[in-house]
């Protein structure tokens, strides 16, 4: 690659090479680098343009110029180019030449945002809990899928668990058809109204018997698969019946909520993809948008307030837990959705986040998700990122960050290029993790990073240093040279341990080879069927040998015995957090999501075979809860 183009890419955090899944250096094509630089507003199409862009980058990075955002760890010092006015978060001001001994928080200096972040979070307590795909839970009181009322009941009846880890509850665009995936949300700042329990609203309680009967008659049945559109149709009809009973709040109380509600109202009128709206509506600050008036704006703001109230009630139900309810942060958002519209100036236009090619995805992965622009985050003081975290932490005792490596770098795929033709774009981890730590500490929450797959050593080391937990999954905690699973004593201390994840086989499914059978039917195998069955048998035998070596099973254990032994194995690890999945303890064979499939497999639509009352009474559920509850607990180490 041309040396000047490489220097320009480096100046803007665009990778010109990377280590692939085999740890081999892989060069990025000049075309991909030029394409990604173009997304960042940098013309690199000619030698003259590259020279001009390099000169602009040097001017931007001059030593006498403050960047848009300065991030300091607590106790750090930084000399300024000259005297500047420092204004602390509490409003006090003074002139300084050196930044030192500053309180944690959001300040300004010389026109730049100054963020002072913790060196590390307090160490989380040692406890255990449940991994819960909330939509899959169902009861006599829920409408076709699990809801926040079911969550409160589960929290009360799940044993002495210290945490409940949920799937993302991010908002969808509330128009038909409703998407199933919780990892492609319309907004990560607001919540999915499908999880609302209608009967728990104040308006339902105020309604007369006749109106309640009309609403109760709308309830959809729990089917073999979850029909999200049918659930939303029913709940929307119920909410419209209750709307005349609602107490109307002023739209100026929460401008961010009003903006989101305005998007929902516009989406109902013009469709779910704002990029296809009339041109005069495609910017949230456009005159036509600001002049838009509709009672539906207040209606959608009211729905979000109802969801907020029920999220608060769930958090209060978990108040006695050492950690509480742990929410899940998706990697990105649907670019056609609410945040794609409202935050478009902070997002890379036309870019899709994904992953480079690996052994199972030879063409790379295109997740279709929007990505933050690192340069805009810096210039805007990371305001959009901070505000997203604050809204989530209002209701969270912890936060799991999906694909936590994305806080360091994210694979960008420019327009009209295939997934393998992208490249990594780097973010400032001091800012991304520091702000995450600051907002988590203020909320009293723990942070768990999903650091599975190809993760650079510096990422794991930084999580460890900051007391952010990693993820240790039984299926992946192995010596890959020999294929042997690692003993329980080899697990990390600062980690959340689990048997599986939503993207991997369940315990019973793994023991039965369900993943091979399903993938074979769908043509999803990387090798031949015979090779996959042979690999599965070797993996199953290695796992059973691990359990035998720890004295947990004998020869040829029954599935329930083997699954109980897997949980006892996790209980022996030093990991601070250990979690059990309902799919595992109920011996469900189908995994929630099968990566690489769309309509071929019912991703995110599989309800649990047992209802909530049967779940908490299930013998294996109770045995696992008792087993993990006997694990020694510990107070947080400061």
Coordinates of C-alpha atoms in Angstrom, one line a residue:
X1 CA 0.0 0.0 0.0
X2 CA 1.2 3.5 -0.8
X3 CA 3.0 4.9 2.3
X4 CA 1.1 8.2 2.3
X5 CA -2.3 6.4 2.1
X6 CA -1.1 4.1 5.0
X7 CA -0.1 7.2 7.1
X8 CA -3.5 8.8 6.4
X9 CA -5.3 5.7 7.4
X10 CA -3.3 5.5 10.6
X11 CA -4.2 9.1 11.4
X12 CA -7.9 8.3 11.2
X13 CA -7.7 4.9 13.0
X14 CA -8.4 2.9 9.8
X15 CA -6.5 -0.5 9.8
X16 CA -4.4 -1.3 6.7
X17 CA -3.8 -4.9 7.9
X18 CA -5.0 -7.1 10.7
X19 CA -4.5 -10.6 12.2
X20 CA -7.0 -13.1 10.9
X21 CA -8.6 -15.9 12.9
X22 CA -5.4 -18.0 12.3
X23 CA -3.3 -15.1 13.7
X24 CA -1.9 -14.4 10.3
X25 CA -1.2 -10.9 8.9
X26 CA -3.9 -10.0 6.4
X27 CA -3.5 -7.0 4.2
X28 CA -6.5 -4.7 3.5
X29 CA -6.9 -3.5 -0.1
X30 CA -6.3 0.2 -0.9
X31 CA -9.9 0.3 -2.2
X32 CA -11.3 -0.7 1.1
X33 CA -9.2 1.8 3.0
X34 CA -10.2 4.6 0.6
X35 CA -13.8 3.6 0.9
X36 CA -13.8 3.7 4.7
X37 CA -11.8 7.0 4.7
X38 CA -14.5 8.4 2.5
X39 CA -17.2 7.5 5.0
X40 CA -15.2 9.6 7.5
X41 CA -15.3 12.5 5.1
X42 CA -11.7 12.1 4.0
X43 CA -11.0 12.2 0.3
X44 CA -8.1 9.7 -0.5
X45 CA -9.0 9.2 -4.2
X46 CA -5.9 10.9 -5.7
X47 CA -2.3 11.6 -4.6
X48 CA -3.2 15.3 -4.3
X49 CA -6.2 14.6 -2.1
X50 CA -4.1 12.4 0.1
X51 CA -1.5 15.1 0.6
X52 CA -4.2 17.6 1.5
X53 CA -5.9 15.2 3.9
X54 CA -2.5 14.5 5.6
X55 CA -1.9 18.2 6.0
X56 CA -5.4 18.6 7.6
X57 CA -4.7 15.7 9.9
X58 CA -1.5 17.3 11.1
X59 CA -3.3 20.5 11.7
X60 CA -6.0 18.7 13.7
X61 CA -3.4 16.9 15.9
X62 CA -1.2 20.0 16.6
X63 CA 0.2 20.0 20.1
X64 CA -1.1 23.5 20.8
X65 CA -4.7 22.4 20.0
X66 CA -7.0 20.7 22.5
X67 CA -9.0 17.8 21.1
X68 CA -12.8 17.8 21.3
X69 CA -12.7 15.4 24.3
X70 CA -10.0 14.8 26.9
X71 CA -10.2 11.6 29.0
X72 CA -8.3 11.3 32.3
X73 CA -8.2 8.4 34.7
X74 CA -8.6 9.4 38.3
X75 CA -5.3 10.6 39.6
X76 CA -3.8 11.4 36.2
X77 CA -2.2 14.7 35.3
X78 CA -2.1 16.5 32.0
X79 CA -0.4 19.7 31.1
X80 CA -2.3 22.1 28.8
X81 CA -0.8 24.1 25.9
X82 CA -1.6 27.2 27.9
X83 CA -3.9 28.7 30.6
X84 CA -7.5 27.6 30.1
X85 CA -10.8 27.9 32.0
X86 CA -11.8 24.7 33.7
X87 CA -15.5 24.3 34.6
X88 CA -16.3 21.4 36.9
X89 CA -19.6 19.4 36.8
X90 CA -20.8 21.3 39.8
X91 CA -20.5 24.6 38.0
X92 CA -17.4 25.9 39.7
X93 CA -14.7 27.4 37.5
X94 CA -11.1 28.4 37.6
X95 CA -8.1 29.0 35.3
X96 CA -5.6 26.1 35.1
X97 CA -2.5 25.2 33.2
X98 CA -2.4 21.6 34.5
X99 CA -5.2 19.2 34.9
X100 CA -4.7 17.4 38.2
X101 CA -6.6 16.1 41.3
X102 CA -10.0 16.4 39.6
X103 CA -13.2 14.7 40.7
X104 CA -14.8 12.0 38.6
X105 CA -17.3 13.4 36.2
X106 CA -18.1 15.5 33.1
X107 CA -16.3 18.8 33.0
X108 CA -15.2 21.3 30.4
X109 CA -11.8 22.9 29.8
X110 CA -11.0 25.5 27.1
X111 CA -14.1 24.6 25.1
X112 CA -13.4 20.8 25.2
X113 CA -15.2 18.1 27.1
X114 CA -13.1 16.8 30.0
X115 CA -14.1 13.4 31.4
X116 CA -12.5 12.1 34.5
X117 CA -13.1 8.3 34.8
X118 CA -12.4 5.7 37.4
X119 CA -9.2 3.7 37.3
X120 CA -11.2 0.6 37.9
X121 CA -14.7 -0.5 39.1
X122 CA -15.2 -2.1 42.5
X123 CA -14.8 -5.8 42.2
X124 CA -18.2 -7.5 41.8
X125 CA -19.4 -9.9 44.5
X126 CA -19.1 -13.7 44.0
X127 CA -22.6 -14.9 43.3
X128 CA -24.7 -16.9 40.9
X129 CA -27.8 -16.3 38.7
X130 CA -29.9 -17.2 35.8
X131 CA -29.6 -16.4 32.1
X132 CA -33.1 -15.6 30.8
X133 CA -34.4 -15.0 27.3
X134 CA -37.4 -13.1 28.6
X135 CA -39.5 -13.4 25.5
X136 CA -39.3 -17.2 25.8
X137 CA -40.9 -17.2 29.3
X138 CA -44.7 -17.3 29.5
X139 CA -47.4 -17.6 32.0
X140 CA -51.2 -17.4 32.4
X141 CA -50.9 -13.7 32.7
X142 CA -48.6 -12.9 29.7
X143 CA -49.7 -12.3 26.1
X144 CA -48.0 -14.7 23.7
X145 CA -44.5 -14.0 25.0
X146 CA -42.7 -13.3 28.3
X147 CA -43.1 -9.8 29.7
X148 CA -41.9 -7.6 32.6
X149 CA -44.6 -9.0 34.9
X150 CA -43.1 -12.5 34.3
X151 CA -39.7 -11.1 35.0
X152 CA -40.9 -9.8 38.4
X153 CA -42.5 -13.2 39.2
X154 CA -39.3 -15.0 38.2
X155 CA -37.1 -12.7 40.3
X156 CA -39.3 -13.5 43.4
X157 CA -39.3 -17.3 42.8
X158 CA -35.9 -18.1 41.3
X159 CA -34.3 -19.2 44.5
X160 CA -31.5 -17.2 46.2
X161 CA -30.0 -16.1 42.9
X162 CA -27.8 -13.0 42.9
X163 CA -28.5 -11.9 39.4
X164 CA -30.8 -12.4 36.3
X165 CA -29.1 -11.8 33.0
X166 CA -31.6 -10.8 30.2
X167 CA -31.5 -10.6 26.5
X168 CA -31.5 -7.1 25.1
X169 CA -34.7 -5.2 25.8
X170 CA -34.0 -2.4 23.3
X171 CA -36.8 -0.7 21.5
X172 CA -38.1 -1.9 18.1
X173 CA -39.8 0.3 15.6
X174 CA -43.5 -0.3 16.6
X175 CA -45.0 -0.9 13.2
X176 CA -45.8 -4.2 11.4
X177 CA -44.0 -6.5 10.8
X178 CA -42.2 -6.5 14.1
X179 CA -38.7 -7.9 13.9
X180 CA -37.7 -10.9 16.1
X181 CA -34.0 -10.2 16.7
X182 CA -33.2 -8.4 20.0
X183 CA -29.7 -7.6 18.5
X184 CA -30.9 -5.4 15.6
X185 CA -32.8 -2.7 17.6
X186 CA -34.4 0.5 16.5
X187 CA -33.0 2.2 19.6
X188 CA -30.7 1.1 22.4
X189 CA -31.8 4.1 24.5
X190 CA -35.4 3.1 24.9
X191 CA -37.2 -0.2 25.7
X192 CA -39.3 -2.6 23.7
X193 CA -43.0 -2.0 24.4
X194 CA -43.8 -5.7 23.6
X195 CA -42.5 -6.5 27.1
X196 CA -45.2 -4.3 28.7
X197 CA -47.8 -6.1 30.8
X198 CA -51.0 -4.4 30.0
X199 CA -52.8 -5.6 33.2
X200 CA -50.1 -4.0 35.4
X201 CA -50.7 -0.5 34.1
X202 CA -52.5 2.1 36.2
X203 CA -54.9 2.8 33.3
X204 CA -56.0 -0.9 33.2
X205 CA -56.5 -0.8 37.0
X206 CA -58.7 2.3 36.6
X207 CA -60.7 0.9 33.7
X208 CA -64.3 -0.4 34.3
X209 CA -65.2 -4.0 34.1
X210 CA -66.6 -3.8 30.5
X211 CA -63.4 -2.1 29.2
X212 CA -61.2 -4.7 31.0
X213 CA -63.2 -7.5 29.4
X214 CA -62.7 -6.0 25.9
X215 CA -58.9 -5.7 26.6
X216 CA -58.6 -9.2 28.1
X217 CA -60.3 -10.6 25.0
X218 CA -57.4 -9.3 22.9
X219 CA -54.9 -11.6 24.5
X220 CA -53.1 -13.8 22.0
X221 CA -52.4 -17.4 22.9
X222 CA -49.0 -18.8 23.4
X223 CA -48.2 -20.7 20.2
X224 CA -45.5 -23.1 19.1
X225 CA -43.5 -20.1 18.0
X226 CA -43.7 -16.5 19.1
X227 CA -45.5 -14.2 16.7
X228 CA -44.2 -10.7 17.6
X229 CA -46.4 -8.9 15.2
X230 CA -49.5 -10.6 16.6
X231 CA -48.4 -9.7 20.2
X232 CA -47.8 -6.1 19.2
X233 CA -51.2 -5.9 17.3
X234 CA -52.9 -7.0 20.5
X235 CA -51.0 -4.8 22.9
X236 CA -51.3 -1.8 20.6
X237 CA -55.1 -2.3 20.4
X238 CA -55.3 -2.5 24.2
X239 CA -53.1 0.6 24.7
X240 CA -55.3 2.6 22.3
X241 CA -58.4 1.6 24.4
X242 CA -56.6 2.7 27.6
X243 CA -55.1 5.9 26.1
X244 CA -58.2 8.1 27.0
X245 CA -57.6 7.2 30.7
X246 CA -53.9 8.1 30.6
X247 CA -52.4 11.0 32.6
X248 CA -50.8 13.2 30.0
X249 CA -47.2 14.4 30.7
X250 CA -45.7 17.4 29.0
X251 CA -43.6 16.6 26.0
X252 CA -40.8 19.0 27.1
X253 CA -40.0 17.0 30.3
X254 CA -37.8 14.6 28.4
X255 CA -36.7 15.9 25.0
X256 CA -34.9 12.7 24.1
X257 CA -38.1 10.7 24.8
X258 CA -40.2 13.1 22.7
X259 CA -37.8 12.8 19.8
X260 CA -38.1 9.0 20.0
X261 CA -41.9 9.2 20.2
X262 CA -41.9 11.6 17.2
X263 CA -40.0 9.0 15.2
X264 CA -42.6 6.3 16.2
X265 CA -45.4 8.5 15.1
X266 CA -43.7 9.3 11.8
X267 CA -42.9 5.6 11.2
X268 CA -46.6 4.7 11.6
X269 CA -47.4 7.3 8.9
X270 CA -44.5 6.9 6.5
X271 CA -43.1 3.5 7.2
X272 CA -40.4 1.9 9.4
X273 CA -37.3 3.0 7.3
X274 CA -36.7 6.8 7.7
X275 CA -34.4 6.6 4.7
X276 CA -37.5 6.1 2.5
X277 CA -39.5 9.0 4.1
X278 CA -40.1 12.2 2.1
X279 CA -36.8 14.1 1.9
X280 CA -38.0 16.9 4.1
X281 CA -38.5 14.5 7.0
X282 CA -35.1 12.7 6.9
X283 CA -33.4 14.9 9.4
X284 CA -34.8 15.2 13.0
X285 CA -34.0 18.9 13.1
X286 CA -35.7 19.7 9.7
X287 CA -38.4 22.4 9.8
X288 CA -41.0 19.9 8.6
X289 CA -40.2 17.5 11.4
X290 CA -40.2 20.2 14.1
X291 CA -43.5 21.4 12.8
X292 CA -45.0 17.9 12.8
X293 CA -47.9 17.7 15.3
X294 CA -49.7 14.5 16.2
X295 CA -51.4 13.1 19.3
X296 CA -49.4 9.9 18.5
X297 CA -46.3 11.6 19.7
X298 CA -47.8 11.9 23.2
X299 CA -49.2 8.4 22.8
X300 CA -45.8 6.8 22.1
X301 CA -44.1 8.8 24.9
X302 CA -46.8 7.5 27.3
X303 CA -46.1 3.9 26.2
X304 CA -42.4 4.4 27.0
X305 CA -43.2 5.8 30.4
X306 CA -45.3 2.7 31.1
X307 CA -42.4 0.5 30.2
X308 CA -40.1 2.6 32.4
X309 CA -42.4 2.1 35.3
X310 CA -42.4 -1.7 34.9
X311 CA -38.6 -1.8 34.4
X312 CA -38.4 0.2 37.7
X313 CA -40.7 -2.4 39.4
X314 CA -38.5 -5.3 38.2
X315 CA -35.4 -3.6 39.5
X316 CA -37.1 -3.0 42.9
X317 CA -38.1 -6.7 43.0
X318 CA -34.4 -7.6 42.6
X319 CA -33.2 -5.0 45.2
X320 CA -32.1 -7.7 47.6
X321 CA -29.9 -9.4 45.0
X322 CA -26.1 -8.8 45.2
X323 CA -26.1 -7.8 41.6
X324 CA -29.7 -7.7 40.4
X325 CA -31.0 -7.5 36.9
X326 CA -28.3 -7.4 34.2
X327 CA -29.2 -5.9 30.9
X328 CA -27.6 -6.7 27.6
X329 CA -26.2 -4.0 25.2
X330 CA -26.4 -4.9 21.5
X331 CA -23.4 -4.1 19.3
X332 CA -25.3 -1.6 17.2
X333 CA -28.6 -0.5 15.8
X334 CA -30.7 -1.0 12.7
X335 CA -29.6 2.0 10.5
X336 CA -33.3 2.3 9.4
X337 CA -34.5 2.8 12.9
X338 CA -35.0 5.5 15.5
X339 CA -31.4 5.9 16.5
X340 CA -30.3 5.7 12.9
X341 CA -32.4 8.8 12.3
X342 CA -31.9 10.7 15.6
X343 CA -28.2 10.1 15.9
X344 CA -27.3 10.1 12.2
X345 CA -24.6 12.8 12.7
X346 CA -22.8 10.5 15.2
X347 CA -23.0 7.4 12.9
X348 CA -20.9 6.4 9.9
X349 CA -23.3 6.8 6.9
X350 CA -23.9 3.7 4.9
X351 CA -21.4 1.5 6.9
X352 CA -22.5 -1.9 8.1
X353 CA -20.7 -3.4 11.1
X354 CA -19.7 -7.0 10.9
X355 CA -16.6 -9.3 11.1
X356 CA -13.9 -10.4 8.7
X357 CA -13.8 -13.9 7.1
X358 CA -13.1 -16.9 9.3
X359 CA -13.2 -20.7 9.1
X360 CA -17.0 -20.7 9.2
X361 CA -17.8 -17.5 7.3
X362 CA -15.5 -17.5 4.3
X363 CA -17.2 -14.3 2.9
X364 CA -17.1 -12.5 6.2
X365 CA -20.1 -11.3 8.3
X366 CA -22.3 -8.4 7.5
X367 CA -24.5 -7.7 10.6
X368 CA -26.3 -4.8 8.9
X369 CA -25.7 -2.6 12.0
X370 CA -24.8 1.0 12.1
X371 CA -21.5 2.1 13.7
X372 CA -20.4 5.1 15.8
X373 CA -18.1 7.5 14.0
X374 CA -15.1 7.8 16.3
X375 CA -14.2 11.3 15.1
X376 CA -17.7 12.6 15.8
X377 CA -17.8 11.0 19.2
X378 CA -14.6 12.9 20.1
X379 CA -15.9 16.3 18.8
X380 CA -19.3 15.9 20.5
X381 CA -17.9 14.9 23.9
X382 CA -19.2 11.3 23.5
X383 CA -22.6 12.7 24.4
X384 CA -24.7 10.2 22.4
X385 CA -22.7 7.3 23.9
X386 CA -23.0 8.7 27.4
X387 CA -26.7 9.3 27.2
X388 CA -27.3 5.8 25.9
X389 CA -25.5 4.3 28.8
X390 CA -27.3 6.5 31.3
X391 CA -30.7 5.5 30.1
X392 CA -29.8 1.8 30.3
X393 CA -28.2 2.1 33.8
X394 CA -31.4 3.6 35.2
X395 CA -32.8 0.1 35.4
X396 CA -29.7 -2.1 35.5
X397 CA -27.7 -3.7 38.3
X398 CA -25.3 -4.8 35.6
X399 CA -24.6 -4.5 31.9
X400 CA -23.4 -7.2 29.5
X401 CA -21.6 -5.7 26.5
X402 CA -22.1 -7.9 23.5
X403 CA -18.9 -8.1 21.3
X404 CA -17.0 -5.9 23.8
X405 CA -14.0 -5.9 21.4
X406 CA -16.1 -3.3 19.5
X407 CA -15.1 -0.7 22.1
X408 CA -11.6 -1.0 20.7
X409 CA -12.2 -1.6 17.0
X410 CA -15.1 -2.6 14.8
X411 CA -15.2 -4.1 11.3
X412 CA -16.7 -1.6 8.9
X413 CA -18.1 -2.7 5.5
X414 CA -18.5 0.3 3.2
X415 CA -21.4 0.7 0.7
X416 CA -21.3 -1.7 -2.3
X417 CA -18.6 -3.9 -0.8
X418 CA -18.8 -7.4 0.4
X419 CA -18.3 -8.2 4.1
X420 CA -14.8 -9.5 3.5
X421 CA -13.9 -6.3 1.8
X422 CA -14.2 -4.2 5.0
X423 CA -11.5 -3.2 7.5
X424 CA -11.2 -2.4 11.2
X425 CA -11.8 1.1 12.4
X426 CA -10.3 1.9 15.8
X427 CA -12.0 3.7 18.7
X428 CA -10.3 5.2 21.8
X429 CA -10.6 2.5 24.5
X430 CA -9.6 4.9 27.2
X431 CA -12.8 6.9 26.4
X432 CA -15.1 4.0 25.5
X433 CA -14.3 1.9 28.5
X434 CA -13.6 4.9 30.8
X435 CA -17.1 6.4 30.2
X436 CA -18.6 3.0 30.6
X437 CA -16.9 2.6 33.9
X438 CA -17.9 6.1 35.0
X439 CA -21.6 5.6 34.3
X440 CA -21.5 2.1 35.7
X441 CA -19.9 3.2 38.9
X442 CA -22.5 6.0 39.3
X443 CA -25.2 3.5 38.9
X444 CA -23.6 0.9 41.2
X445 CA -23.6 -1.6 38.4
X446 CA -21.2 -4.4 37.3
X447 CA -20.0 -4.7 33.7
X448 CA -19.5 -8.0 31.8
X449 CA -17.8 -8.0 28.5
X450 CA -18.6 -10.7 25.9
X451 CA -15.0 -11.4 24.9
X452 CA -15.4 -14.7 23.1
X453 CA -13.8 -15.5 19.8
X454 CA -10.7 -13.7 18.4
X455 CA -9.9 -11.1 21.1
X456 CA -6.6 -9.3 21.3
X457 CA -4.7 -9.9 24.6
X458 CA -4.8 -6.2 25.4
X459 CA -8.6 -6.4 25.5
X460 CA -8.7 -9.2 28.1
X461 CA -6.0 -7.5 30.1
X462 CA -7.8 -4.2 30.2
X463 CA -11.0 -5.7 31.3
X464 CA -9.1 -7.5 34.0
X465 CA -7.4 -4.3 35.1
X466 CA -10.7 -2.3 35.2
X467 CA -12.6 -5.1 37.1
X468 CA -14.9 -5.6 34.2
X469 CA -15.7 -9.3 33.9
X470 CA -15.0 -11.4 30.9
X471 CA -17.0 -14.3 29.7
X472 CA -16.0 -18.0 30.2
X473 CA -18.1 -20.4 28.3
X474 CA -17.7 -24.1 29.0
X475 CA -17.9 -25.0 25.3
X476 CA -14.9 -22.6 24.5
X477 CA -12.7 -23.0 27.6
X478 CA -10.4 -25.6 26.1
X479 CA -6.8 -26.3 25.1
X480 CA -7.3 -26.0 21.3
X481 CA -4.1 -27.8 20.6
X482 CA -5.3 -31.0 22.2
X483 CA -9.0 -30.5 22.1
X484 CA -9.3 -31.1 25.9
X485 CA -11.5 -29.0 28.1
X486 CA -9.8 -27.1 30.8
X487 CA -10.3 -28.1 34.5
X488 CA -12.4 -26.0 36.7
X489 CA -9.4 -24.6 38.5
X490 CA -8.1 -23.0 35.2
X491 CA -11.0 -20.6 34.8
X492 CA -10.5 -16.9 35.2
X493 CA -11.4 -15.2 38.4
X494 CA -12.8 -12.0 36.9
X495 CA -15.4 -13.7 34.6
X496 CA -19.0 -14.8 34.3
X497 CA -19.1 -18.5 33.7
X498 CA -21.8 -20.3 31.8
X499 CA -22.3 -23.6 29.9
X500 CA -23.4 -22.0 26.7
X501 CA -24.8 -18.8 25.2
X502 CA -27.9 -17.9 23.1
X503 CA -25.8 -18.5 19.9
X504 CA -24.5 -22.0 20.9
X505 CA -26.0 -25.4 21.5
X506 CA -27.9 -26.0 24.8
X507 CA -26.6 -28.5 27.2
X508 CA -29.1 -31.2 26.2
X509 CA -28.7 -30.3 22.5
X510 CA -25.0 -30.7 22.7
X511 CA -25.2 -34.1 24.3
X512 CA -27.6 -35.2 21.6
X513 CA -25.8 -33.7 18.7
X514 CA -28.8 -31.4 17.9
X515 CA -26.6 -28.8 16.4
X516 CA -25.2 -31.2 13.8
X517 CA -28.6 -32.6 12.9
X518 CA -30.2 -29.1 12.4
X519 CA -27.3 -27.7 10.5
X520 CA -27.2 -30.7 8.3
X521 CA -30.8 -30.3 7.4
X522 CA -30.3 -26.6 6.6
X523 CA -27.1 -27.0 4.7
X524 CA -25.1 -25.0 7.2
X525 CA -22.2 -27.4 7.9
X526 CA -18.6 -26.3 7.3
X527 CA -17.6 -29.9 6.4
X528 CA -19.2 -33.1 5.5
X529 CA -21.9 -34.6 7.7
X530 CA -19.6 -37.5 8.6
X531 CA -16.9 -35.1 9.6
X532 CA -19.2 -33.0 11.7
X533 CA -20.6 -36.1 13.5
X534 CA -17.1 -37.3 14.2
X535 CA -16.1 -33.9 15.6
X536 CA -19.2 -33.9 17.8
X537 CA -18.5 -37.3 19.2
X538 CA -15.0 -36.3 20.0
X539 CA -16.2 -33.1 21.7
X540 CA -18.9 -34.9 23.7
X541 CA -16.5 -37.6 24.8
X542 CA -14.0 -34.9 25.8
X543 CA -16.6 -33.1 27.9
X544 CA -17.8 -36.3 29.6
X545 CA -14.2 -37.2 30.4
X546 CA -13.7 -33.8 31.9
X547 CA -16.7 -34.4 34.2
X548 CA -15.5 -37.9 35.1
X549 CA -12.0 -36.5 35.9
X550 CA -13.6 -34.2 38.4
X551 CA -15.6 -37.0 39.9
X552 CA -18.9 -35.6 38.8
X553 CA -20.3 -38.4 36.6
X554 CA -19.8 -42.1 36.0
X555 CA -19.8 -43.9 32.7
X556 CA -22.7 -43.1 30.3
X557 CA -24.6 -40.6 32.5
X558 CA -28.2 -39.8 31.7
X559 CA -28.8 -36.3 30.2
X560 CA -30.2 -34.8 33.4
X561 CA -27.2 -36.2 35.4
X562 CA -24.7 -34.8 32.9
X563 CA -26.4 -31.4 32.9
X564 CA -26.4 -31.2 36.7
X565 CA -22.7 -32.2 36.6
X566 CA -21.9 -29.4 34.2
X567 CA -23.4 -26.9 36.7
X568 CA -21.5 -28.4 39.6
X569 CA -18.4 -28.1 37.5
X570 CA -19.1 -24.3 37.0
X571 CA -19.8 -24.0 40.7
X572 CA -16.2 -25.2 41.4
X573 CA -14.6 -22.5 39.2
X574 CA -13.1 -19.4 40.7
X575 CA -15.3 -17.2 38.5
X576 CA -17.0 -14.4 40.4
X577 CA -20.3 -14.9 38.6
X578 CA -21.8 -18.3 37.5
X579 CA -25.0 -18.5 35.5
X580 CA -27.4 -21.2 34.6
X581 CA -29.7 -21.0 31.5
X582 CA -33.4 -22.1 31.6
X583 CA -32.8 -23.9 28.3
X584 CA -30.2 -26.1 30.0
X585 CA -32.0 -26.9 33.2
X586 CA -35.3 -27.7 31.3
X587 CA -33.3 -30.0 28.9
X588 CA -34.4 -28.0 25.9
X589 CA -32.6 -29.1 22.8
X590 CA -33.2 -26.2 20.4
X591 CA -30.9 -23.2 20.9
X592 CA -32.5 -19.7 20.8
X593 CA -30.5 -18.5 17.8
X594 CA -28.6 -20.3 15.0
X595 CA -26.1 -17.9 13.5
X596 CA -25.9 -17.8 9.8
X597 CA -29.7 -18.4 9.4
X598 CA -32.7 -16.1 8.9
X599 CA -36.0 -17.6 8.0
X600 CA -34.5 -21.1 7.8
X601 CA -34.5 -21.4 11.6
X602 CA -37.0 -19.8 14.1
X603 CA -34.4 -17.6 15.7
X604 CA -35.5 -15.7 18.8
X605 CA -39.1 -17.1 18.4
X606 CA -38.8 -20.4 20.4
X607 CA -40.8 -20.3 23.7
X608 CA -39.8 -22.5 26.6
X609 CA -41.8 -25.8 26.6
X610 CA -42.8 -25.1 30.3
X611 CA -44.7 -22.2 31.5
X612 CA -43.4 -20.0 34.4
X613 CA -45.1 -21.9 37.2
X614 CA -43.7 -25.2 35.8
X615 CA -40.2 -23.7 35.3
X616 CA -39.8 -22.7 39.0
X617 CA -41.2 -26.1 40.2
X618 CA -39.1 -28.2 37.8
X619 CA -36.9 -30.6 39.8
X620 CA -33.8 -30.0 37.9
X621 CA -34.3 -26.2 38.1
X622 CA -34.6 -26.5 41.9
X623 CA -31.5 -28.8 42.2
X624 CA -29.4 -26.5 40.1
X625 CA -30.5 -23.5 42.2
X626 CA -29.7 -25.3 45.4
X627 CA -26.3 -26.4 44.1
X628 CA -25.3 -23.0 42.9
X629 CA -26.7 -21.4 46.0
X630 CA -24.2 -23.4 48.1
X631 CA -21.3 -21.7 46.3
X632 CA -19.4 -19.5 48.7
X633 CA -20.3 -15.8 48.5
X634 CA -18.1 -12.8 49.0
X635 CA -18.5 -9.1 49.5
X636 CA -17.1 -6.9 46.8
X637 CA -13.4 -6.2 47.2
X638 CA -12.7 -2.5 46.9

